[in-house]
mmCIF file of C-alpha atoms in Angstrom:
data_model
loop_
_atom_site.group_PDB
_atom_site.id
_atom_site.type_symbol
_atom_site.label_atom_id
_atom_site.label_comp_id
_atom_site.label_asym_id
_atom_site.label_seq_id
_atom_site.Cartn_x
_atom_site.Cartn_y
_atom_site.Cartn_z
ATOM 1 C CA MET S 1 -64.460 24.404 -108.579
ATOM 2 C CA VAL S 2 -64.814 28.193 -108.488
ATOM 3 C CA GLN S 3 -67.993 28.076 -110.568
ATOM 4 C CA MET S 4 -69.475 25.384 -108.326
ATOM 5 C CA LEU S 5 -68.758 27.461 -105.214
ATOM 6 C CA SER S 6 -70.366 30.493 -106.836
ATOM 7 C CA CYS S 7 -73.491 28.516 -107.721
ATOM 8 C CA LEU S 8 -73.769 27.026 -104.232
ATOM 9 C CA ARG S 9 -73.281 30.446 -102.671
ATOM 10 C CA ALA S 10 -76.038 31.898 -104.854
ATOM 11 C CA PHE S 11 -78.413 29.077 -103.914
ATOM 12 C CA LEU S 12 -77.531 29.491 -100.246
ATOM 13 C CA LEU S 13 -78.252 33.220 -100.344
ATOM 14 C CA GLY S 14 -81.552 32.487 -102.055
ATOM 15 C CA PHE S 15 -82.537 30.032 -99.331
ATOM 16 C CA VAL S 16 -81.573 32.570 -96.666
ATOM 17 C CA ILE S 17 -83.909 35.125 -98.267
ATOM 18 C CA VAL S 18 -86.692 32.546 -98.445
ATOM 19 C CA LEU S 19 -85.968 31.654 -94.816
ATOM 20 C CA GLY S 20 -86.574 35.251 -93.786
ATOM 21 C CA PHE S 21 -89.825 35.503 -95.746
ATOM 22 C CA SER S 22 -90.994 32.153 -94.387
ATOM 23 C CA GLY S 23 -90.348 33.446 -90.872
ATOM 24 C CA VAL S 24 -92.661 36.365 -91.613
ATOM 25 C CA MET S 25 -95.345 34.044 -93.011
ATOM 26 C CA VAL S 26 -95.083 31.601 -90.106
ATOM 27 C CA GLY S 27 -95.246 34.478 -87.638
ATOM 28 C CA THR S 28 -98.331 35.888 -89.353
ATOM 29 C CA GLY S 29 -100.077 32.518 -89.325
ATOM 30 C CA SER S 30 -99.189 31.899 -85.685
ATOM 31 C CA GLY S 31 -100.482 35.337 -84.739
ATOM 32 C CA VAL S 32 -103.794 34.649 -86.477
ATOM 33 C CA PHE S 33 -104.101 31.315 -84.664
ATOM 34 C CA LEU S 34 -103.409 32.981 -81.323
ATOM 35 C CA TYR S 35 -106.056 35.608 -82.020
ATOM 36 C CA GLN S 36 -108.612 32.929 -82.848
ATOM 37 C CA LEU S 37 -107.787 30.960 -79.710
ATOM 38 C CA HIS S 38 -108.196 34.146 -77.702
ATOM 39 C CA ASP S 39 -111.676 34.590 -79.146
ATOM 40 C CA TYR S 40 -112.554 31.025 -78.122
ATOM 41 C CA SER S 41 -110.784 31.213 -74.760
ATOM 42 C CA LEU S 42 -114.013 30.712 -72.791
ATOM 43 C CA LEU S 43 -114.428 27.217 -74.231
ATOM 44 C CA THR S 44 -110.850 26.090 -74.800
ATOM 45 C CA PRO S 45 -108.671 24.009 -72.457
ATOM 46 C CA THR S 46 -105.692 25.637 -70.838
ATOM 47 C CA GLY S 47 -102.383 25.392 -72.651
ATOM 48 C CA VAL S 48 -103.681 25.093 -76.207
ATOM 49 C CA ASP S 49 -102.144 28.448 -77.100
ATOM 50 C CA GLY S 50 -98.663 27.176 -76.236
ATOM 51 C CA PRO S 51 -97.720 25.711 -79.662
ATOM 52 C CA PRO S 52 -98.733 28.744 -81.776
ATOM 53 C CA ALA S 53 -97.155 31.126 -79.249
ATOM 54 C CA SER S 54 -93.892 29.158 -79.351
ATOM 55 C CA LEU S 55 -93.999 29.064 -83.140
ATOM 56 C CA LEU S 56 -94.510 32.829 -83.193
ATOM 57 C CA GLY S 57 -91.378 33.338 -81.103
ATOM 58 C CA LEU S 58 -89.375 30.954 -83.289
ATOM 59 C CA SER S 59 -90.508 32.745 -86.437
ATOM 60 C CA ALA S 60 -89.240 36.045 -85.043
ATOM 61 C CA LEU S 61 -85.955 34.328 -84.201
ATOM 62 C CA SER S 62 -85.764 32.944 -87.746
ATOM 63 C CA CYS S 63 -86.171 36.441 -89.207
ATOM 64 C CA VAL S 64 -83.404 37.794 -86.973
ATOM 65 C CA LEU S 65 -81.197 34.837 -87.882
ATOM 66 C CA ALA S 66 -81.805 35.360 -91.608
ATOM 67 C CA TRP S 67 -80.797 39.020 -91.292
ATOM 68 C CA PHE S 68 -77.697 38.022 -89.311
ATOM 69 C CA ILE S 69 -76.720 35.368 -91.843
ATOM 70 C CA TRP S 70 -77.099 37.893 -94.654
ATOM 71 C CA GLN S 71 -74.127 39.767 -93.165
ATOM 72 C CA PHE S 72 -71.813 36.779 -93.731
ATOM 73 C CA ASP S 73 -69.390 36.800 -96.640
ATOM 74 C CA TYR S 74 -69.353 32.966 -96.741
ATOM 75 C CA SER S 75 -65.609 32.940 -97.257
ATOM 76 C CA SER S 76 -64.747 30.544 -94.442
ATOM 77 C CA LYS S 77 -65.962 27.106 -93.526
ATOM 78 C CA SER S 78 -66.542 28.096 -89.889
ATOM 79 C CA GLN S 79 -69.149 30.689 -90.887
ATOM 80 C CA VAL S 80 -71.118 28.178 -92.931
ATOM 81 C CA ILE S 81 -70.949 25.574 -90.155
ATOM 82 C CA SER S 82 -72.180 28.170 -87.648
ATOM 83 C CA LEU S 83 -75.048 28.982 -90.008
ATOM 84 C CA ALA S 84 -76.026 25.321 -90.323
ATOM 85 C CA THR S 85 -75.771 24.780 -86.560
ATOM 86 C CA LEU S 86 -78.012 27.731 -85.685
ATOM 87 C CA ILE S 87 -80.645 26.738 -88.229
ATOM 88 C CA THR S 88 -80.481 23.145 -86.975
ATOM 89 C CA ILE S 89 -81.154 24.256 -83.396
ATOM 90 C CA ILE S 90 -84.195 26.287 -84.448
ATOM 91 C CA GLY S 91 -85.388 23.409 -86.636
ATOM 92 C CA VAL S 92 -85.164 20.942 -83.744
ATOM 93 C CA ILE S 93 -87.159 23.286 -81.504
ATOM 94 C CA GLU S 94 -89.779 23.739 -84.239
ATOM 95 C CA THR S 95 -89.998 19.961 -84.543
ATOM 96 C CA CYS S 96 -90.756 19.734 -80.829
ATOM 97 C CA VAL S 97 -93.390 22.469 -81.170
ATOM 98 C CA GLY S 98 -95.017 20.639 -84.087
ATOM 99 C CA ILE S 99 -95.131 17.388 -82.115
ATOM 100 C CA TRP S 100 -96.552 19.296 -79.154
ATOM 101 C CA ALA S 101 -99.331 20.746 -81.321
ATOM 102 C CA LEU S 102 -100.131 17.322 -82.775
ATOM 103 C CA VAL S 103 -100.273 15.721 -79.325
ATOM 104 C CA ARG S 104 -102.583 18.453 -78.032
ATOM 105 C CA HIS S 105 -104.740 17.982 -81.120
ATOM 106 C CA GLN S 106 -105.166 14.308 -80.267
ATOM 107 C CA GLN S 107 -105.856 14.993 -76.589
ATOM 108 C CA ILE S 108 -108.714 17.464 -77.020
ATOM 109 C CA TYR S 109 -112.048 15.677 -77.284
ATOM 110 C CA ALA S 110 -114.111 17.402 -74.601
ATOM 111 C CA LEU S 111 -113.658 20.201 -72.135
ATOM 112 C CA PRO S 112 -112.589 19.375 -68.587
ATOM 113 C CA GLU S 113 -115.216 19.815 -65.902
ATOM 114 C CA LYS S 114 -113.446 22.834 -64.423
ATOM 115 C CA VAL S 115 -113.432 24.617 -67.768
ATOM 116 C CA LEU S 116 -117.134 23.867 -68.266
ATOM 117 C CA GLN S 117 -117.986 25.233 -64.843
ATOM 118 C CA LYS S 118 -115.982 28.343 -65.578
ATOM 119 C CA ALA S 119 -117.778 28.756 -68.904
ATOM 120 C CA VAL S 120 -121.182 28.390 -67.214
ATOM 121 C CA LEU S 121 -120.264 31.139 -64.767
ATOM 122 C CA ALA S 122 -119.039 33.288 -67.650
ATOM 123 C CA LEU S 123 -122.506 33.152 -69.234
ATOM 124 C CA SER S 124 -123.748 35.468 -66.488
ATOM 125 C CA ASP S 125 -120.602 37.582 -66.323
ATOM 126 C CA SER S 126 -120.881 40.957 -68.017
ATOM 127 C CA LYS S 127 -117.106 41.066 -68.538
ATOM 128 C CA SER S 128 -117.300 38.007 -70.801
ATOM 129 C CA GLU S 129 -120.269 39.256 -72.780
ATOM 130 C CA ASP S 130 -118.216 40.508 -75.727
ATOM 131 C CA LEU S 131 -116.369 37.201 -76.030
ATOM 132 C CA TRP S 132 -119.651 35.283 -76.056
ATOM 133 C CA HIS S 133 -121.018 37.561 -78.762
ATOM 134 C CA ARG S 134 -117.941 36.896 -80.905
ATOM 135 C CA ILE S 135 -118.282 33.148 -80.477
ATOM 136 C CA HIS S 136 -121.996 33.227 -81.257
ATOM 137 C CA ILE S 137 -121.544 35.303 -84.399
ATOM 138 C CA LYS S 138 -118.501 33.457 -85.770
ATOM 139 C CA LEU S 139 -119.820 29.940 -85.174
ATOM 140 C CA ASN S 140 -123.560 30.676 -85.425
ATOM 141 C CA CYS S 141 -124.253 28.935 -82.133
ATOM 142 C CA CYS S 142 -125.671 29.803 -78.740
ATOM 143 C CA GLY S 143 -124.208 29.318 -75.286
ATOM 144 C CA ILE S 144 -122.559 26.070 -74.302
ATOM 145 C CA ASN S 145 -125.275 23.540 -75.095
ATOM 146 C CA GLY S 146 -127.912 25.658 -76.834
ATOM 147 C CA ALA S 147 -130.374 28.413 -76.013
ATOM 148 C CA SER S 148 -132.929 26.201 -74.267
ATOM 149 C CA GLU S 149 -130.532 24.547 -71.849
ATOM 150 C CA ASP S 150 -128.373 27.549 -71.086
ATOM 151 C CA PHE S 151 -130.892 30.392 -71.123
ATOM 152 C CA ARG S 152 -134.581 29.479 -71.403
ATOM 153 C CA GLN S 153 -134.550 26.791 -68.709
ATOM 154 C CA GLN S 154 -132.693 29.215 -66.451
ATOM 155 C CA HIS S 155 -135.261 31.938 -67.241
ATOM 156 C CA LYS S 156 -132.569 34.106 -68.740
ATOM 157 C CA HIS S 157 -132.682 36.376 -71.730
ATOM 158 C CA VAL S 158 -131.277 34.833 -74.902
ATOM 159 C CA PRO S 159 -128.418 37.038 -76.191
ATOM 160 C CA TRP S 160 -129.005 38.926 -79.404
ATOM 161 C CA SER S 161 -125.937 37.315 -80.972
ATOM 162 C CA CYS S 162 -127.547 33.853 -80.887
ATOM 163 C CA CYS S 163 -128.939 32.931 -84.317
ATOM 164 C CA TYR S 164 -127.368 36.105 -85.637
ATOM 165 C CA GLU S 165 -128.097 35.341 -89.288
ATOM 166 C CA PRO S 166 -131.408 33.419 -89.351
ATOM 167 C CA GLN S 167 -132.934 32.524 -92.707
ATOM 168 C CA GLU S 168 -136.178 30.893 -91.669
ATOM 169 C CA ILE S 169 -138.033 30.456 -88.434
ATOM 170 C CA GLU S 170 -137.314 26.731 -88.282
ATOM 171 C CA ASN S 171 -133.685 27.272 -89.123
ATOM 172 C CA ASN S 172 -133.587 30.043 -86.537
ATOM 173 C CA LYS S 173 -134.800 27.698 -83.845
ATOM 174 C CA LYS S 174 -132.410 24.971 -84.955
ATOM 175 C CA ASN S 175 -129.395 27.270 -84.858
ATOM 176 C CA CYS S 176 -130.366 28.613 -81.468
ATOM 177 C CA GLU S 177 -130.365 25.098 -80.106
ATOM 178 C CA ARG S 178 -126.878 24.426 -81.409
ATOM 179 C CA GLY S 179 -124.389 24.889 -78.597
ATOM 180 C CA CYS S 180 -120.860 26.216 -79.037
ATOM 181 C CA HIS S 181 -119.122 23.556 -76.949
ATOM 182 C CA HIS S 182 -118.296 20.980 -79.625
ATOM 183 C CA LEU S 183 -117.920 23.594 -82.350
ATOM 184 C CA VAL S 184 -115.154 25.319 -80.408
ATOM 185 C CA ILE S 185 -113.508 21.953 -79.717
ATOM 186 C CA HIS S 186 -113.436 21.163 -83.440
ATOM 187 C CA ARG S 187 -112.166 24.643 -84.272
ATOM 188 C CA THR S 188 -109.405 24.338 -81.658
ATOM 189 C CA GLN S 189 -108.370 20.968 -83.079
ATOM 190 C CA SER S 190 -108.210 22.506 -86.550
ATOM 191 C CA ILE S 191 -106.035 25.373 -85.309
ATOM 192 C CA LEU S 192 -103.614 22.949 -83.650
ATOM 193 C CA LEU S 193 -103.469 20.852 -86.813
ATOM 194 C CA TYR S 194 -102.737 23.943 -88.908
ATOM 195 C CA THR S 195 -100.033 24.883 -86.409
ATOM 196 C CA PHE S 196 -98.429 21.481 -86.911
ATOM 197 C CA LEU S 197 -98.540 21.848 -90.703
ATOM 198 C CA LEU S 198 -97.091 25.349 -90.455
ATOM 199 C CA ALA S 199 -94.225 24.075 -88.321
ATOM 200 C CA LEU S 200 -93.695 21.163 -90.718
ATOM 201 C CA SER S 201 -93.370 23.453 -93.736
ATOM 202 C CA SER S 202 -90.860 25.611 -91.887
ATOM 203 C CA ILE S 203 -88.869 22.519 -90.862
ATOM 204 C CA ILE S 204 -88.704 21.271 -94.465
ATOM 205 C CA LEU S 205 -87.394 24.636 -95.646
ATOM 206 C CA LYS S 206 -84.779 24.709 -92.903
ATOM 207 C CA ALA S 207 -83.729 21.150 -93.753
ATOM 208 C CA CYS S 208 -83.109 22.219 -97.361
ATOM 209 C CA THR S 209 -81.090 25.223 -96.189
ATOM 210 C CA ILE S 210 -79.023 23.063 -93.822
ATOM 211 C CA SER S 211 -78.299 20.515 -96.557
ATOM 212 C CA LEU S 212 -77.182 23.246 -98.929
ATOM 213 C CA ALA S 213 -75.016 24.820 -96.228
ATOM 214 C CA TRP S 214 -73.249 21.516 -95.557
ATOM 215 C CA CYS S 215 -72.691 21.015 -99.300
ATOM 216 C CA TYR S 216 -71.200 24.499 -99.484
ATOM 217 C CA ALA S 217 -68.941 23.781 -96.494
ATOM 218 C CA LYS S 218 -67.835 20.522 -98.109
ATOM 219 C CA ALA S 219 -67.100 22.364 -101.350
ATOM 220 C CA ILE S 220 -65.005 24.903 -99.442
ATOM 221 C CA THR S 221 -63.046 22.056 -97.828
ATOM 222 C CA GLU S 222 -62.487 20.342 -101.158
ATOM 223 C CA GLY S 223 -61.405 23.642 -102.693
ATOM 224 C CA MET S 224 -58.886 24.198 -99.919
ATOM 225 C CA LEU S 225 -57.522 20.670 -100.335
ATOM 226 C CA HIS S 226 -57.313 21.173 -104.089
ATOM 227 C CA ARG S 227 -55.383 24.436 -103.653
ATOM 228 C CA ARG S 228 -53.017 22.809 -101.167
ATOM 229 C CA LYS S 229 -52.443 19.937 -103.567
ATOM 230 C CA MET S 230 -51.712 22.312 -106.430
ATOM 231 C CA LEU S 231 -49.338 24.344 -104.262
ATOM 232 C CA ARG S 232 -47.562 21.162 -103.176
ATOM 233 C CA ILE S 233 -47.225 20.003 -106.777
ATOM 234 C CA ALA S 234 -45.967 23.437 -107.802
ATOM 235 C CA SER S 235 -43.427 23.499 -104.977
ATOM 236 C CA GLN S 236 -42.242 19.991 -105.850
ATOM 237 C CA ALA S 237 -41.897 20.933 -109.507
ATOM 238 C CA SER S 238 -39.976 24.054 -108.539
ATOM 239 C CA ALA S 239 -37.663 22.031 -106.294
ATOM 240 C CA ILE S 240 -37.019 19.504 -109.062
ATOM 241 C CA ALA S 241 -36.264 22.296 -111.512
ATOM 242 C CA MET S 242 -33.858 23.941 -109.090
ATOM 243 C CA THR S 243 -32.146 20.588 -108.500
ATOM 244 C CA LYS S 244 -31.714 20.032 -112.215
ATOM 245 C CA ILE S 245 -30.270 23.498 -112.631
ATOM 246 C CA ALA S 246 -27.883 22.928 -109.743
ATOM 247 C CA ASN S 247 -26.696 19.571 -111.133
ATOM 248 C CA GLN S 248 -26.303 20.806 -114.698
ATOM 249 C CA PRO S 249 -22.549 21.209 -115.684
ATOM 250 C CA MET S 250 -21.507 24.790 -116.134
ATOM 251 C CA SER S 251 -20.376 25.954 -119.567
ATOM 252 C CA ASP S 252 -16.949 27.432 -120.291
ATOM 253 C CA GLU S 253 -18.373 30.906 -120.541
ATOM 254 C CA GLU S 254 -19.882 30.502 -117.087
ATOM 255 C CA HIS S 255 -16.400 29.518 -115.804
ATOM 256 C CA GLY S 256 -14.984 32.663 -117.401
ATOM 257 C CA ILE S 257 -12.649 30.772 -119.742
ATOM 258 C CA ASN S 258 -12.038 32.423 -123.097
ATOM 259 C CA LEU S 259 -11.712 29.714 -125.695
ATOM 260 C CA SER S 260 -11.068 32.056 -128.621
ATOM 261 C CA PRO S 261 -7.747 31.327 -130.542
ATOM 262 C CA SER S 262 -4.821 33.461 -129.590
ATOM 263 C CA VAL S 263 -3.264 35.730 -132.221
#
């Protein structure tokens, strides 16, 4: 029983360490996704940054929880149950965040009209110029629907970032006519899908930690019951021995009678 508790405790500590490192990895991935969504903010629907932002906060909470759990001595059942309960709460919230990301992934097919109008206005806004350049360079596209529709027909200058890496003249023209609208939609869907997978991996790890914690708590309970049983058996054996001693007839020497022959 003692060896089993030691093994379970070692495994539990290992999972706690992995839980902390996974929190760092999930936080890093969520931060990267948020940065990418910020770059595409001119052509993304509102609210798509909610799942990765929530996952980032939960990852920070997981790291703090892992450090807090590391301070436990795992000597009592209540500590282990508290550990499992806290991890379960975070796991349930991460499950909701993953479902949220998956639902948003399924809902995004085209930009709402208000977002498109805002993006059209942003084409002429000098404050949004840097964001447009980033989108053009990263996705090798131009404007919302292409250079002709967004710039040439409006008698506007085509930004230098459009067709940033041309190879041939024909390819240059083709890339310039490729708008960023649907490319950003596909990229946003990919980010939300990756957010769901990131949350799923974290949930699986937490489920393993919770299962191990409950096994450890059960082992502690069984160990306590085993010790109580052994103490009860020992006390019963001691009582039986004392009863036998009390009922045993006393010898003559114990009565103080000298049976030696008189001279």
